[in-house]
């Protein structure tokens, strides 16, 4: 389980927060909270939108209200983009620069959470459909079944449960912030990290996934439940069902429903592994891109437009690569996790073989190990990859949006020079 957008570059040492600015050695200096300015340290700033800040290698995002005094990467000292003129033209370029950084990041988030949602819906339906004879491993069959669902049930069949996915992300971010404020568990890892800090940080992530787990389960049901028998539920139905799952009330479930305690291990395992893989790949890809940009600056072969593109797109590309790799690597585990969460909830899903009709979920897995063995014996190895074609479509769409955004931004910069 994980939120659709990875946690940026907070993990494994890319960007330090307020604690990083305090220093690395010894205890943190004591401070009094008698003034209004000091109280600002208790406010947790929201996560950055990827691409919204121009960070060079070695720089960190400064805490709110503190000027950035960090030393940029050792490269050319001149500005990467200069209009050659002052006054109104320079101000216009600076405004375009700020607006573009925000717009590029916003386009990436919109693609991940909105445009890609139909792929997420079909991917999950294929994963939990143990009846399916067609595994939809390629994007061609996925497009065909999407068209069938849209024709028989309307556009809502591909956009169901989108509101609940945002609720799960909100619960995850809120739980992480609250737990980090009231416990010594660090929300970010310092550059000079230690194994203890890594362990405490991953413990914080684990507790966060446990808190969000019942809401994730409710969101999963909303995204795979067929529109044919689906009632018009409100946007807060996910919260209601999640709380009901914890206290044992709400919609009646069958005896095959697995208790939440038995779902903790696979849920935390998937979430932590996804976070670790994403963080490592993000840092690795960003390191390669920053070195490439630095070498091009040394060779003085970079145009002003390319310099501005290099300021924003490395972070987005690293985020894209990290999300893609972690989803592909952990896809079999995600299939097992979704089947365990959906079992016993009396959920009716669409027939992904025909594009019409509905099917019940009547699995009887006893746990994670039994689920893995049953899928391998009855559906084969490719049974773990049902619906994988939707992942190909999802990230192809995301890459296309990034490329189109890059072209538009380069055109705006070229016209503004």
Short mmCIF file of C-alpha atoms in Angstrom, two decimals:
data_model
loop_
_atom_site.label_atom_id
_atom_site.label_comp_id
_atom_site.label_asym_id
_atom_site.label_seq_id
_atom_site.Cartn_x
_atom_site.Cartn_y
_atom_site.Cartn_z
CA UNK A 1 0.00 0.00 0.00
CA UNK A 2 1.26 3.41 -0.89
CA UNK A 3 0.07 6.74 -2.01
CA UNK A 4 0.07 7.28 -5.79
CA UNK A 5 2.70 9.99 -5.55
CA UNK A 6 5.98 8.83 -3.94
CA UNK A 7 7.28 10.83 -1.02
CA UNK A 8 9.46 13.05 -3.15
CA UNK A 9 13.07 13.11 -2.12
CA UNK A 10 12.54 13.10 1.64
CA UNK A 11 13.84 9.57 2.08
CA UNK A 12 17.35 8.20 2.20
CA UNK A 13 19.08 11.54 2.28
CA UNK A 14 18.22 13.67 -0.74
CA UNK A 15 16.70 16.62 1.08
CA UNK A 16 16.98 17.54 4.71
CA UNK A 17 14.37 19.49 6.59
CA UNK A 18 14.55 21.83 9.53
CA UNK A 19 16.46 19.24 11.52
CA UNK A 20 19.12 19.10 8.83
CA UNK A 21 19.67 22.82 9.04
CA UNK A 22 20.22 22.58 12.81
CA UNK A 23 23.44 20.63 12.38
CA UNK A 24 24.46 17.03 12.55
CA UNK A 25 26.47 16.59 15.68
CA UNK A 26 25.38 16.62 19.28
CA UNK A 27 21.99 17.45 20.64
CA UNK A 28 19.77 20.06 19.10
CA UNK A 29 20.05 23.42 20.79
CA UNK A 30 17.34 24.18 23.28
CA UNK A 31 14.90 26.90 22.27
CA UNK A 32 12.11 28.75 23.92
CA UNK A 33 8.62 28.91 22.43
CA UNK A 34 7.71 32.15 24.10
CA UNK A 35 7.60 34.18 20.89
CA UNK A 36 5.31 33.95 17.91
CA UNK A 37 8.22 33.35 15.57
CA UNK A 38 9.29 30.27 17.51
CA UNK A 39 5.82 28.81 17.29
CA UNK A 40 6.25 28.61 13.54
CA UNK A 41 8.57 25.64 14.04
CA UNK A 42 5.54 23.61 15.12
CA UNK A 43 3.86 24.11 11.76
CA UNK A 44 4.62 21.36 9.25
CA UNK A 45 4.98 22.75 5.76
CA UNK A 46 3.23 20.87 2.93
CA UNK A 47 5.30 18.75 0.56
CA UNK A 48 6.80 20.47 -2.46
CA UNK A 49 5.30 19.94 -5.87
CA UNK A 50 7.99 18.29 -8.01
CA UNK A 51 9.65 20.84 -10.21
CA UNK A 52 8.38 23.84 -8.24
CA UNK A 53 11.84 24.71 -6.92
CA UNK A 54 15.10 25.21 -8.71
CA UNK A 55 17.43 23.01 -6.65
CA UNK A 56 21.00 22.46 -7.71
CA UNK A 57 23.09 19.56 -6.53
CA UNK A 58 23.93 19.95 -2.85
CA UNK A 59 21.14 22.43 -2.10
CA UNK A 60 18.33 21.80 0.36
CA UNK A 61 14.87 23.26 0.66
CA UNK A 62 15.18 25.85 3.46
CA UNK A 63 12.63 25.85 6.28
CA UNK A 64 9.82 28.34 6.08
CA UNK A 65 11.00 31.85 6.82
CA UNK A 66 14.71 30.98 6.68
CA UNK A 67 16.72 32.25 3.72
CA UNK A 68 18.58 29.69 1.63
CA UNK A 69 22.26 30.10 2.44
CA UNK A 70 23.41 26.73 1.11
CA UNK A 71 26.19 26.59 -1.44
CA UNK A 72 25.11 25.46 -4.90
CA UNK A 73 26.84 22.79 -6.85
CA UNK A 74 30.29 23.67 -8.12
CA UNK A 75 29.52 24.74 -11.63
CA UNK A 76 29.28 27.91 -13.67
CA UNK A 77 28.55 30.93 -11.55
CA UNK A 78 26.49 32.73 -14.17
CA UNK A 79 22.71 32.52 -14.17
CA UNK A 80 21.44 29.69 -16.36
CA UNK A 81 18.89 31.96 -17.97
CA UNK A 82 19.34 35.59 -18.78
CA UNK A 83 17.13 37.80 -20.86
CA UNK A 84 19.91 40.15 -21.81
CA UNK A 85 17.74 43.07 -20.79
CA UNK A 86 16.59 44.55 -17.53
CA UNK A 87 13.47 46.14 -16.18
CA UNK A 88 10.11 44.81 -17.28
CA UNK A 89 11.58 42.09 -19.49
CA UNK A 90 13.62 40.63 -16.62
CA UNK A 91 10.63 40.70 -14.29
CA UNK A 92 8.50 39.02 -16.94
CA UNK A 93 11.07 36.25 -17.35
CA UNK A 94 11.26 35.71 -13.60
CA UNK A 95 7.47 35.47 -13.36
CA UNK A 96 7.41 33.01 -16.25
CA UNK A 97 10.13 31.01 -14.53
CA UNK A 98 8.14 30.73 -11.28
CA UNK A 99 4.86 29.99 -13.02
CA UNK A 100 6.43 27.35 -15.24
CA UNK A 101 8.02 25.52 -12.32
CA UNK A 102 4.67 25.28 -10.57
CA UNK A 103 2.83 24.37 -13.76
CA UNK A 104 5.23 21.59 -14.69
CA UNK A 105 4.90 19.96 -11.28
CA UNK A 106 1.14 20.38 -11.30
CA UNK A 107 0.88 18.72 -14.72
CA UNK A 108 2.84 15.74 -13.40
CA UNK A 109 0.59 15.40 -10.34
CA UNK A 110 -2.53 15.73 -12.50
CA UNK A 111 -1.33 12.92 -14.73
CA UNK A 112 -0.47 10.62 -11.83
CA UNK A 113 -3.70 11.09 -9.90
CA UNK A 114 -6.37 11.95 -12.49
CA UNK A 115 -5.52 10.97 -16.06
CA UNK A 116 -4.02 7.66 -14.97
CA UNK A 117 -6.97 6.68 -12.76
CA UNK A 118 -8.76 4.53 -15.40
CA UNK A 119 -5.57 2.48 -15.68
CA UNK A 120 -5.51 2.03 -11.90
CA UNK A 121 -9.16 0.92 -11.87
CA UNK A 122 -8.72 -1.72 -14.58
CA UNK A 123 -5.39 -2.84 -13.15
CA UNK A 124 -6.95 -3.54 -9.76
CA UNK A 125 -9.97 -5.28 -11.24
CA UNK A 126 -7.71 -7.63 -13.18
CA UNK A 127 -5.58 -8.31 -10.13
CA UNK A 128 -8.49 -9.44 -7.93
CA UNK A 129 -10.30 -11.38 -10.70
CA UNK A 130 -9.18 -14.94 -10.10
CA UNK A 131 -11.85 -16.15 -12.60
CA UNK A 132 -10.19 -14.36 -15.55
CA UNK A 133 -8.88 -16.38 -18.47
CA UNK A 134 -7.45 -13.30 -20.19
CA UNK A 135 -4.61 -11.82 -18.17
CA UNK A 136 -4.34 -8.51 -20.11
CA UNK A 137 -0.56 -8.44 -20.07
CA UNK A 138 -0.36 -6.09 -23.07
CA UNK A 139 -1.84 -2.61 -23.52
CA UNK A 140 -3.80 -3.67 -26.62
CA UNK A 141 -6.23 -5.92 -24.74
CA UNK A 142 -6.48 -3.36 -21.94
CA UNK A 143 -7.61 -0.63 -24.35
CA UNK A 144 -10.22 -2.98 -25.79
CA UNK A 145 -11.69 -3.85 -22.39
CA UNK A 146 -11.68 -0.18 -21.36
CA UNK A 147 -13.74 0.63 -24.44
CA UNK A 148 -16.20 -2.16 -23.57
CA UNK A 149 -16.64 -0.91 -19.99
CA UNK A 150 -17.16 2.65 -21.18
CA UNK A 151 -19.72 1.50 -23.76
CA UNK A 152 -21.79 -0.66 -21.40
CA UNK A 153 -21.54 1.35 -18.16
CA UNK A 154 -20.54 4.85 -19.19
CA UNK A 155 -17.46 6.93 -18.30
CA UNK A 156 -18.07 6.54 -14.56
CA UNK A 157 -16.96 2.91 -14.78
CA UNK A 158 -13.37 4.06 -15.34
CA UNK A 159 -13.30 6.94 -12.87
CA UNK A 160 -14.92 5.33 -9.84
CA UNK A 161 -13.19 5.63 -6.49
CA UNK A 162 -10.98 8.55 -7.48
CA UNK A 163 -12.14 10.66 -4.53
CA UNK A 164 -11.29 7.87 -2.10
CA UNK A 165 -7.72 7.65 -3.42
CA UNK A 166 -7.21 11.32 -2.49
CA UNK A 167 -8.65 10.62 0.97
CA UNK A 168 -6.15 7.79 1.48
CA UNK A 169 -3.31 10.10 0.47
CA UNK A 170 -4.57 12.75 2.89
CA UNK A 171 -4.86 10.25 5.74
CA UNK A 172 -1.36 8.96 5.01
CA UNK A 173 0.24 12.42 5.01
CA UNK A 174 -1.72 13.51 8.08
CA UNK A 175 -0.88 10.38 10.06
CA UNK A 176 2.80 10.68 9.21
CA UNK A 177 2.89 14.31 10.30
CA UNK A 178 1.07 13.68 13.58
CA UNK A 179 3.15 10.64 14.51
CA UNK A 180 6.40 12.47 13.75
CA UNK A 181 5.35 15.45 15.89
CA UNK A 182 4.51 13.39 18.97
CA UNK A 183 7.29 10.82 18.69
CA UNK A 184 11.06 11.08 18.19
CA UNK A 185 10.74 9.26 14.86
CA UNK A 186 12.27 11.44 12.11
CA UNK A 187 10.13 12.34 9.12
CA UNK A 188 13.23 12.97 7.02
CA UNK A 189 16.67 11.40 6.98
CA UNK A 190 19.72 13.62 7.32
CA UNK A 191 22.55 13.52 4.80
CA UNK A 192 24.88 12.13 7.48
CA UNK A 193 22.51 9.34 8.35
CA UNK A 194 23.05 6.38 10.62
CA UNK A 195 21.45 2.92 10.65
CA UNK A 196 19.45 3.97 13.71
CA UNK A 197 18.00 6.97 11.88
CA UNK A 198 17.09 4.80 8.90
CA UNK A 199 15.39 2.28 11.16
CA UNK A 200 13.41 4.94 13.02
CA UNK A 201 12.38 6.57 9.75
CA UNK A 202 11.14 3.28 8.32
CA UNK A 203 9.30 2.58 11.58
CA UNK A 204 7.47 5.89 11.10
CA UNK A 205 6.52 4.84 7.58
CA UNK A 206 5.31 1.46 8.88
CA UNK A 207 3.09 3.03 11.52
CA UNK A 208 1.69 5.38 8.89
CA UNK A 209 0.72 2.48 6.62
CA UNK A 210 -0.94 0.70 9.54
CA UNK A 211 -3.09 3.77 10.31
CA UNK A 212 -4.10 4.22 6.66
CA UNK A 213 -4.69 0.49 6.04
CA UNK A 214 -8.47 0.28 6.72
CA UNK A 215 -9.09 3.35 4.54
CA UNK A 216 -6.95 1.88 1.79
CA UNK A 217 -9.03 -1.28 1.95
CA UNK A 218 -12.24 0.73 1.62
CA UNK A 219 -10.78 2.69 -1.30
CA UNK A 220 -9.79 -0.53 -3.03
CA UNK A 221 -13.38 -1.79 -2.81
CA UNK A 222 -14.69 1.45 -4.35
CA UNK A 223 -12.31 1.20 -7.31
CA UNK A 224 -13.11 -2.43 -8.19
CA UNK A 225 -16.85 -2.56 -7.36
CA UNK A 226 -18.93 -2.79 -10.55
CA UNK A 227 -20.98 0.26 -11.51
CA UNK A 228 -23.84 -2.06 -12.49
CA UNK A 229 -24.73 -2.83 -8.86
CA UNK A 230 -23.03 0.16 -7.26
CA UNK A 231 -25.03 2.67 -5.21
CA UNK A 232 -24.37 6.39 -5.43
CA UNK A 233 -22.10 6.74 -2.41
CA UNK A 234 -20.73 9.99 -1.07
CA UNK A 235 -17.11 11.04 -1.18
CA UNK A 236 -16.73 10.34 2.55
CA UNK A 237 -18.00 6.78 2.23
CA UNK A 238 -14.36 5.65 2.27
CA UNK A 239 -13.87 7.20 5.71
CA UNK A 240 -17.09 5.64 6.99
CA UNK A 241 -16.19 2.18 5.70
CA UNK A 242 -12.64 2.45 7.01
CA UNK A 243 -13.78 3.31 10.52
CA UNK A 244 -16.44 0.60 10.34
CA UNK A 245 -13.81 -1.94 9.37
CA UNK A 246 -11.79 -1.07 12.47
CA UNK A 247 -14.65 -1.21 14.97
CA UNK A 248 -16.39 -4.16 13.29
CA UNK A 249 -19.48 -2.28 12.16
CA UNK A 250 -20.89 -1.04 8.87
CA UNK A 251 -21.54 -3.16 5.79
CA UNK A 252 -21.88 -6.86 6.71
CA UNK A 253 -19.04 -9.08 5.54
CA UNK A 254 -18.73 -12.82 5.11
CA UNK A 255 -16.85 -15.21 7.36
CA UNK A 256 -14.04 -15.30 4.81
CA UNK A 257 -13.09 -11.71 5.69
CA UNK A 258 -9.53 -11.60 6.96
CA UNK A 259 -8.98 -9.66 10.20
CA UNK A 260 -6.97 -6.46 9.99
CA UNK A 261 -4.22 -7.95 12.13
CA UNK A 262 -3.48 -10.55 9.46
CA UNK A 263 -3.28 -7.77 6.82
CA UNK A 264 -0.71 -5.67 8.68
CA UNK A 265 2.37 -7.62 7.57
CA UNK A 266 1.67 -7.71 3.78
CA UNK A 267 0.46 -4.10 3.82
CA UNK A 268 3.51 -2.77 5.67
CA UNK A 269 5.87 -4.97 3.66
CA UNK A 270 4.53 -3.64 0.36
CA UNK A 271 4.51 -0.03 1.53
CA UNK A 272 8.02 -0.03 3.01
CA UNK A 273 9.55 -1.85 0.04
CA UNK A 274 7.85 0.55 -2.36
CA UNK A 275 9.18 3.51 -0.41
CA UNK A 276 12.74 2.16 -0.23
CA UNK A 277 12.90 1.28 -3.93
CA UNK A 278 11.43 4.64 -4.92
CA UNK A 279 13.81 6.61 -2.72
CA UNK A 280 16.92 4.77 -3.89
CA UNK A 281 16.06 5.04 -7.58
CA UNK A 282 15.11 8.71 -7.22
CA UNK A 283 18.46 9.53 -5.69
CA UNK A 284 20.38 7.44 -8.22
CA UNK A 285 18.64 8.91 -11.28
CA UNK A 286 18.91 12.44 -9.91
CA UNK A 287 22.62 11.98 -9.28
CA UNK A 288 23.18 10.87 -12.88
CA UNK A 289 21.14 13.76 -14.31
CA UNK A 290 22.86 16.35 -12.13
CA UNK A 291 26.30 15.11 -13.15
CA UNK A 292 25.27 15.23 -16.79
CA UNK A 293 24.03 18.79 -16.37
CA UNK A 294 27.21 19.79 -14.55
CA UNK A 295 29.41 18.37 -17.31
CA UNK A 296 27.42 20.22 -19.96
CA UNK A 297 27.88 23.46 -18.01
CA UNK A 298 31.64 22.87 -17.87
CA UNK A 299 31.72 22.33 -21.61
CA UNK A 300 29.72 25.57 -22.06
CA UNK A 301 27.55 23.82 -24.61
CA UNK A 302 24.19 24.43 -22.94
CA UNK A 303 21.74 26.96 -24.34
CA UNK A 304 19.79 29.25 -21.98
CA UNK A 305 16.57 27.35 -22.71
CA UNK A 306 18.19 23.99 -21.99
CA UNK A 307 19.63 25.39 -18.74
CA UNK A 308 16.15 26.27 -17.53
CA UNK A 309 14.80 22.87 -18.53
CA UNK A 310 17.65 21.24 -16.61
CA UNK A 311 16.59 23.21 -13.55
CA UNK A 312 13.14 21.60 -13.35
CA UNK A 313 12.93 18.34 -15.25
CA UNK A 314 15.60 16.18 -13.51
CA UNK A 315 13.42 15.96 -10.41
CA UNK A 316 10.35 15.01 -12.44
CA UNK A 317 12.25 12.41 -14.45
CA UNK A 318 13.69 10.89 -11.26
CA UNK A 319 10.21 10.76 -9.72
CA UNK A 320 8.82 9.11 -12.87
CA UNK A 321 11.59 6.49 -13.02
CA UNK A 322 11.29 5.68 -9.32
CA UNK A 323 7.52 5.21 -9.47
CA UNK A 324 7.74 3.07 -12.60
CA UNK A 325 10.47 0.77 -11.27
CA UNK A 326 8.86 0.27 -7.88
CA UNK A 327 5.44 -0.51 -9.42
CA UNK A 328 6.94 -3.04 -11.84
CA UNK A 329 9.14 -4.75 -9.25
CA UNK A 330 6.39 -5.02 -6.63
CA UNK A 331 3.50 -5.83 -8.97
CA UNK A 332 3.23 -9.51 -7.89
CA UNK A 333 3.19 -8.51 -4.22
CA UNK A 334 0.55 -5.88 -4.95
CA UNK A 335 -1.64 -8.53 -6.59
CA UNK A 336 -1.44 -10.69 -3.47
CA UNK A 337 -2.12 -7.69 -1.22
CA UNK A 338 -5.24 -6.64 -3.14
CA UNK A 339 -6.68 -10.14 -3.10
CA UNK A 340 -6.23 -10.38 0.65
CA UNK A 341 -7.87 -6.99 1.23
CA UNK A 342 -10.86 -7.73 -1.01
CA UNK A 343 -11.59 -11.22 0.30
CA UNK A 344 -14.82 -11.58 2.27
CA UNK A 345 -16.08 -8.04 1.51
CA UNK A 346 -18.91 -9.29 -0.77
CA UNK A 347 -17.58 -7.19 -3.61
CA UNK A 348 -18.99 -7.66 -7.12
CA UNK A 349 -16.52 -6.85 -9.90
CA UNK A 350 -16.81 -6.53 -13.69
CA UNK A 351 -16.02 -9.45 -15.95
CA UNK A 352 -12.68 -8.45 -17.44
CA UNK A 353 -12.89 -11.23 -20.05
CA UNK A 354 -16.13 -10.08 -21.72
CA UNK A 355 -16.40 -6.38 -20.83
CA UNK A 356 -19.92 -6.90 -19.50
CA UNK A 357 -21.62 -8.99 -16.78
CA UNK A 358 -20.40 -9.14 -13.19
CA UNK A 359 -18.59 -11.67 -11.02
CA UNK A 360 -18.46 -12.27 -7.24
CA UNK A 361 -15.24 -12.58 -5.24
CA UNK A 362 -15.35 -15.92 -3.41
CA UNK A 363 -11.72 -16.57 -2.56
CA UNK A 364 -10.78 -18.46 0.59
CA UNK A 365 -7.15 -17.62 1.19
CA UNK A 366 -5.94 -18.30 4.70
CA UNK A 367 -3.15 -15.74 4.55
CA UNK A 368 -0.35 -14.32 2.46
CA UNK A 369 1.54 -17.60 1.98
CA UNK A 370 -1.59 -19.50 1.01
CA UNK A 371 -2.53 -16.77 -1.47
CA UNK A 372 0.89 -16.94 -3.15
CA UNK A 373 0.81 -20.73 -3.41
CA UNK A 374 -2.76 -20.79 -4.74
CA UNK A 375 -2.08 -18.22 -7.45
CA UNK A 376 1.07 -20.04 -8.56
CA UNK A 377 -0.69 -23.43 -8.72
CA UNK A 378 -4.00 -22.40 -10.28
CA UNK A 379 -3.07 -19.40 -12.45
CA UNK A 380 0.64 -19.83 -13.06
CA UNK A 381 3.41 -17.27 -12.71
CA UNK A 382 1.67 -14.81 -15.00
CA UNK A 383 -1.30 -14.85 -12.63
CA UNK A 384 0.68 -12.43 -10.47
CA UNK A 385 0.83 -10.01 -13.43
CA UNK A 386 -2.83 -9.83 -14.40
CA UNK A 387 -3.62 -6.36 -15.73
CA UNK A 388 0.03 -5.45 -16.28
CA UNK A 389 -0.87 -3.87 -19.62
CA UNK A 390 -2.61 -1.09 -17.67
CA UNK A 391 0.71 -0.19 -16.05
CA UNK A 392 2.30 0.17 -19.50
CA UNK A 393 -0.50 2.51 -20.61
CA UNK A 394 -0.33 4.48 -17.35
CA UNK A 395 3.37 5.28 -17.59
CA UNK A 396 3.30 5.78 -21.35
CA UNK A 397 0.64 8.43 -20.78
CA UNK A 398 2.68 9.99 -17.99
CA UNK A 399 5.83 10.12 -20.16
CA UNK A 400 3.84 11.70 -23.00
CA UNK A 401 2.47 14.42 -20.73
CA UNK A 402 5.97 15.20 -19.41
CA UNK A 403 7.31 15.45 -22.95
CA UNK A 404 4.45 17.70 -24.10
CA UNK A 405 4.92 19.91 -21.04
CA UNK A 406 8.63 20.14 -21.77
CA UNK A 407 7.96 21.21 -25.38
CA UNK A 408 5.46 23.86 -24.31
CA UNK A 409 7.81 25.23 -21.66
CA UNK A 410 10.74 25.34 -24.09
CA UNK A 411 8.56 27.20 -26.60
CA UNK A 412 7.51 29.78 -24.00
CA UNK A 413 11.11 30.33 -22.97
CA UNK A 414 12.27 30.65 -26.56
CA UNK A 415 9.62 33.26 -27.31
CA UNK A 416 10.46 35.17 -24.16
CA UNK A 417 14.19 35.51 -24.92
#
